[in-house]
Coordinates of C-alpha atoms in Angstrom, one line a residue:
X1 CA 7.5 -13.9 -6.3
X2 CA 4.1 -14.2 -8.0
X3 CA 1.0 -12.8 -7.0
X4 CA -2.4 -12.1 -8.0
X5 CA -3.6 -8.7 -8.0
X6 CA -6.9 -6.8 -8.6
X7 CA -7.1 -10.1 -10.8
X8 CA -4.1 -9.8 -12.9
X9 CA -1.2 -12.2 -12.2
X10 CA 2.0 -10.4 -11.6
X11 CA 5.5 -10.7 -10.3
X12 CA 7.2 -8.8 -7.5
X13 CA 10.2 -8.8 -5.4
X14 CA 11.2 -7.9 -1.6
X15 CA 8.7 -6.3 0.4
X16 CA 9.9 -2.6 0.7
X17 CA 8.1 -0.4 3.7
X18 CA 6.8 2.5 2.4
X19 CA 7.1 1.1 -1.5
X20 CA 4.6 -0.7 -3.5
X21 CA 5.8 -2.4 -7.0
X22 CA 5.0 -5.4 -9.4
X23 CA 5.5 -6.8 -12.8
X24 CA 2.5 -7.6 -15.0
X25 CA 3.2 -10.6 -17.2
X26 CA 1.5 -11.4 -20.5
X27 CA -2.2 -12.9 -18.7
X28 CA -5.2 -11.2 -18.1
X29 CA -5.8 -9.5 -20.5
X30 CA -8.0 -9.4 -23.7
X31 CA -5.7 -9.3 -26.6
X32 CA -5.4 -12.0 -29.4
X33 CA -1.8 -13.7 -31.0
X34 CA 0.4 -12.5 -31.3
X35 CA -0.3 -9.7 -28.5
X36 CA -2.1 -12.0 -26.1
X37 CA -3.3 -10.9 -23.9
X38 CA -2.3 -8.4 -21.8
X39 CA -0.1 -6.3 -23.9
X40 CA -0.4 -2.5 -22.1
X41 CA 2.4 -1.1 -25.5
X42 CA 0.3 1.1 -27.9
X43 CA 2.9 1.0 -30.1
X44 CA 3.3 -2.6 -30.7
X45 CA 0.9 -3.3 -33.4
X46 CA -1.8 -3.9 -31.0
X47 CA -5.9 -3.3 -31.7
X48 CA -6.2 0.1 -29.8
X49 CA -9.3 -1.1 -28.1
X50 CA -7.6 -4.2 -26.8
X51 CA -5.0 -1.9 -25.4
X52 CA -6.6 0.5 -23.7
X53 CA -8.8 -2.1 -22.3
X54 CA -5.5 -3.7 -20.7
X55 CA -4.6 -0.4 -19.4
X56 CA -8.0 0.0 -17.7
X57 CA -7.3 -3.1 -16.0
X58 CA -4.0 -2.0 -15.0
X59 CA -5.2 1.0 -13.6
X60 CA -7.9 -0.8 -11.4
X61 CA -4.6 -2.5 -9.5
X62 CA -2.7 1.0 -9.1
X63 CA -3.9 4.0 -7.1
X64 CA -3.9 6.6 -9.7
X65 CA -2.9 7.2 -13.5
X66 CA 0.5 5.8 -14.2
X67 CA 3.1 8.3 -15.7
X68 CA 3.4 5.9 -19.4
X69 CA 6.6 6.9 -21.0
X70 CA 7.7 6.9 -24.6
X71 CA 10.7 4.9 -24.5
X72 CA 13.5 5.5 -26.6
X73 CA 16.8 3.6 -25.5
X74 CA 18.0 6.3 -23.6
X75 CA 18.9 8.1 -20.4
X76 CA 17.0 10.8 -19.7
X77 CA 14.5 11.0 -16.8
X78 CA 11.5 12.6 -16.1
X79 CA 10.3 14.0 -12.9
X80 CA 6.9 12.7 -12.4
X81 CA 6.4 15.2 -9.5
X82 CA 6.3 18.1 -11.9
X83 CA 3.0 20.4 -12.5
X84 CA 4.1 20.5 -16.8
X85 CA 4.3 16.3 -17.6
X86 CA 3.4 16.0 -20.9
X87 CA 1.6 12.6 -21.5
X88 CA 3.8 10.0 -22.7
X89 CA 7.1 12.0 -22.1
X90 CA 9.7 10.6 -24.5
X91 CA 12.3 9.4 -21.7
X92 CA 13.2 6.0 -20.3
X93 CA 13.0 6.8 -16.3
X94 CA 11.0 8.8 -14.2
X95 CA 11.2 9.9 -10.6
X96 CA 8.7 11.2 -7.7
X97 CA 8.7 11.9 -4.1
X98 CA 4.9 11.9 -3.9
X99 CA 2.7 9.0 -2.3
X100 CA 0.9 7.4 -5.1
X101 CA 2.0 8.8 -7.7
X102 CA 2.7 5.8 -10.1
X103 CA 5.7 5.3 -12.4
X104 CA 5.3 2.8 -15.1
X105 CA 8.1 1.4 -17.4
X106 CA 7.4 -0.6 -20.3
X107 CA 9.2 -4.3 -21.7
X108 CA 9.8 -7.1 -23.5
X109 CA 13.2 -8.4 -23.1
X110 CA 14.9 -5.2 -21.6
X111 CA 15.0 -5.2 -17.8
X112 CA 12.2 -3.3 -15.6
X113 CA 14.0 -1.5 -12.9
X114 CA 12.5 -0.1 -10.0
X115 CA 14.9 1.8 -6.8
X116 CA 14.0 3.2 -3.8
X117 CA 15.7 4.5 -0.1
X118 CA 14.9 2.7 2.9
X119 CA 12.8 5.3 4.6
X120 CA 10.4 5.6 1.5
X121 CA 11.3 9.4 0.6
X122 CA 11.4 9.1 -3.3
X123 CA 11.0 6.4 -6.4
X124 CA 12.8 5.4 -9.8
X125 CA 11.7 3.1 -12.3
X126 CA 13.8 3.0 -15.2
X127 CA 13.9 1.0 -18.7
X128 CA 17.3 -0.7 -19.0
X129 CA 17.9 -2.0 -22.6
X130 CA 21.6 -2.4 -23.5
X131 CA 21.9 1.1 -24.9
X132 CA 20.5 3.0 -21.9
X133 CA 22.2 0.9 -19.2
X134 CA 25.6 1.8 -21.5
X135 CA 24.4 5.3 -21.2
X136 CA 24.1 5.5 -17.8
X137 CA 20.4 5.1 -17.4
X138 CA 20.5 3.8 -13.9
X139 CA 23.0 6.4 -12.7
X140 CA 20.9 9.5 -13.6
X141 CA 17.7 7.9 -12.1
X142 CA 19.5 7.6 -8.8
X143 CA 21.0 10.9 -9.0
X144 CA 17.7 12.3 -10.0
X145 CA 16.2 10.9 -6.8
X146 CA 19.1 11.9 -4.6
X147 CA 18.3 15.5 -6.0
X148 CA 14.9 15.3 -4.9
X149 CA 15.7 13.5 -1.2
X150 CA 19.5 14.5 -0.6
X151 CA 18.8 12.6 3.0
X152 CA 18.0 9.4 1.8
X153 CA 20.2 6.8 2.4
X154 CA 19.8 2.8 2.6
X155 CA 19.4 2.7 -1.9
X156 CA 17.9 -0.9 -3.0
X157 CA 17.2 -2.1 -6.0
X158 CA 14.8 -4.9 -7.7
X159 CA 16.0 -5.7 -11.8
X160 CA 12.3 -7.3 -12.7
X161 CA 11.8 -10.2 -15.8
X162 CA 14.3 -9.4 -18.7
X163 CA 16.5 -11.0 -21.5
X164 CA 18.4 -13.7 -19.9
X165 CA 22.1 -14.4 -19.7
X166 CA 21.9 -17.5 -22.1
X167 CA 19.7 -16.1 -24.6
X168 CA 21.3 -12.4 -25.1
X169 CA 23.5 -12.8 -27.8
X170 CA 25.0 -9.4 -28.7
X171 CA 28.1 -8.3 -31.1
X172 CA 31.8 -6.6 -30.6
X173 CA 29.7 -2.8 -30.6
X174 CA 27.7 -3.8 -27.2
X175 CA 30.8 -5.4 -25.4
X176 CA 32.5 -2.1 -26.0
X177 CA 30.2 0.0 -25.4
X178 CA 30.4 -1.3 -21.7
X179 CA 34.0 -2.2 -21.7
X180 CA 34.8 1.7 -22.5
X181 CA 33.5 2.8 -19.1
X182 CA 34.1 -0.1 -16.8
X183 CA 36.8 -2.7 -18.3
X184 CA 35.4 -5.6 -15.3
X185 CA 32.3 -5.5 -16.8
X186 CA 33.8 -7.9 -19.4
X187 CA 33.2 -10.8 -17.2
X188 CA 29.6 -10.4 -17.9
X189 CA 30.2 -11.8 -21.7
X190 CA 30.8 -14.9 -22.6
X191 CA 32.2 -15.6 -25.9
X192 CA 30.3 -18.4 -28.5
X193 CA 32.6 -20.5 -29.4
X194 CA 33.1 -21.2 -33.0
X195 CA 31.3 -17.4 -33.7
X196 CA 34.2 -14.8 -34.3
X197 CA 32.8 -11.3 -32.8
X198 CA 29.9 -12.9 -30.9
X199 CA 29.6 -12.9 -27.2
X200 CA 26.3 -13.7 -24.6
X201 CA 25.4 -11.1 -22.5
X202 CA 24.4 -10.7 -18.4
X203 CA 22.5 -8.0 -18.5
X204 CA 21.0 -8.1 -15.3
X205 CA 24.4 -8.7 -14.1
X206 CA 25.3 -5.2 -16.0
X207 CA 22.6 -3.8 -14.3
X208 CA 23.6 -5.3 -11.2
X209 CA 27.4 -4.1 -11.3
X210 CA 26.1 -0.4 -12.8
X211 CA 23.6 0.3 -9.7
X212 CA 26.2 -1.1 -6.8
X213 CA 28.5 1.1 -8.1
X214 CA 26.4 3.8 -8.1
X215 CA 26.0 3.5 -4.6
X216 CA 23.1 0.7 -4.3
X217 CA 23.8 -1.4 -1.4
X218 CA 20.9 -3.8 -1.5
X219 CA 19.5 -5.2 -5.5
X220 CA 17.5 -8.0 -5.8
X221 CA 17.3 -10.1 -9.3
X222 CA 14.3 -11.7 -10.6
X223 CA 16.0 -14.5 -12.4
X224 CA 13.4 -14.7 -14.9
X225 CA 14.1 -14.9 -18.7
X226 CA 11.7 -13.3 -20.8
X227 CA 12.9 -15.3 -23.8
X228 CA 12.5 -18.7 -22.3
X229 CA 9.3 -18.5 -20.5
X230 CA 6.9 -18.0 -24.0
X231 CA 3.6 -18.7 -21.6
X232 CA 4.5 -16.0 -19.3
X233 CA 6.2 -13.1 -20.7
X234 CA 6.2 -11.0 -24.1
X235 CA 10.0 -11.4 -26.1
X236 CA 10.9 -9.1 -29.0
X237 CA 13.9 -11.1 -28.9
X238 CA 12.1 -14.2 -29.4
X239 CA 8.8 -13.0 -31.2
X240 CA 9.4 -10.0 -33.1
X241 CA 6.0 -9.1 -33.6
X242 CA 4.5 -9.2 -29.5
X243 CA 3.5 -7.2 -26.7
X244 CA 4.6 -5.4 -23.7
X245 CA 4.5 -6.0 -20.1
X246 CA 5.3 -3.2 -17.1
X247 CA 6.6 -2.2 -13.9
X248 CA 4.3 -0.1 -12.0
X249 CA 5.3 1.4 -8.7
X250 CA 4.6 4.4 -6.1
X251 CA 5.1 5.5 -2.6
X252 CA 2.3 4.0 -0.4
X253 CA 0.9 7.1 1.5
X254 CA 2.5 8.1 4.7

């Protein structure tokens, strides 16, 4: 679903009561090739300036400073509820129970993944690249927010713009790597024929396999490549050298 907001032009899911989330895309923004425009990463190569002008603009759509993560491929989590955050923790999820506290996950090709209960108690966004999905990113977000709301119930899920299923090519190391803990998930590679060793990933239908069976019942899919769509979204895959969309979502106030 596209939308327009506070000026930027951004893409969303489901409506969620209680739950506010989008996607920016690569518009709005003030940056030059190969970082145009809106590229919110400050570690991408980007002019600083340029940045944190994007991130002003970001903040003008959001109620309140989002928690920015250093991402690092991983699985740990932050909670974004607690008084000691350092800035820029180096994790790839965060947590909160609080209205308006904003979560923000970084990407360019890895998928943006935002969960929530039903009633609106407590928030996840996490950053699912091939190694933190493997690693159980997903899982510890959720149990993180069980943790902080053990009576939520009614878990959904929206897997925002990523790498799609025809353009993720990956090698024997990934397929095992999510073979090892769940042998069905080899129906989400495909093998390339003629290329010994070489397979096409799903990984939006990894992430979609990893979160049901972590106890998920609803997830919603973007369907949108990163790779494919050059106009719209920032691909390290495709570019190298680019920028950095990102999810940003919080509780709306009770």
């Amino acid at each position: 679903m596209e939308r327009v907001i506070a000026g930027l032009p951004v893409v969303t899911g489901p409506e969620w009561a209680g739950v506010n989330y989008f996607c920016t895309t690569r518009a709005g923004g003030v940056g030059v090739a190969p970082h145009d425009s809106l590229n919110l990463g400050r570690r991408a190569g980007d002019n600083p300036d340029a940045v944190a002008e994007n991130r002003r603009r970001v903040r003008a759509a959001v109620p309140s400073d989002p928690l920015w993560l250093r991402q690092v491929h991983g699985s740990e989590v932050v909670d974004a509820d607690l008084p000691d955050v350092p800035e820029e923790p180096a994790a790839d999820a965060s947590v909160t129970a609080q209205p308006g506290r904003v979560l923000a996950i970084m990407v360019a090709d890895c998928l943006p993944v935002v969960i929530a209960d039903a009633g609106g108690q407590v928030l996840g966004a996490a950053h699912a690249g091939w190694r933190g999905l493997s690693g159980g990113v997903l899982e510890h977000t959720l149990a993180a927010m069980r943790a902080k709301a053990p009576h939520a119930s009614g878990w959904r899920a929206w897997v925002g713009p990523g790498i799609g299923p025809r353009e993720f090519e990956v090698g024997q190391d990934v397929l095992d790597a999510f073979v090892a803990d769940d042998p069905a998930s080899r129906r989400y590679f495909t093998p390339r024929p003629g290329m010994a060793g070489k397979w096409l990933a799903d990984l939006a239908g990894l992430a979609d396999s990893r979160l049901r069976r972590a106890g998920v019942q609803e997830v919603s899919l973007s369907g949108m490549c990163t790779v494919t769509q050059a106009d719209r979204y920032f691909s390290y895959r495709r570019d190298g050298e680019t920028g950095r969309m990102a999810l940003l979502a919080w509780l709306a106030p009770v």
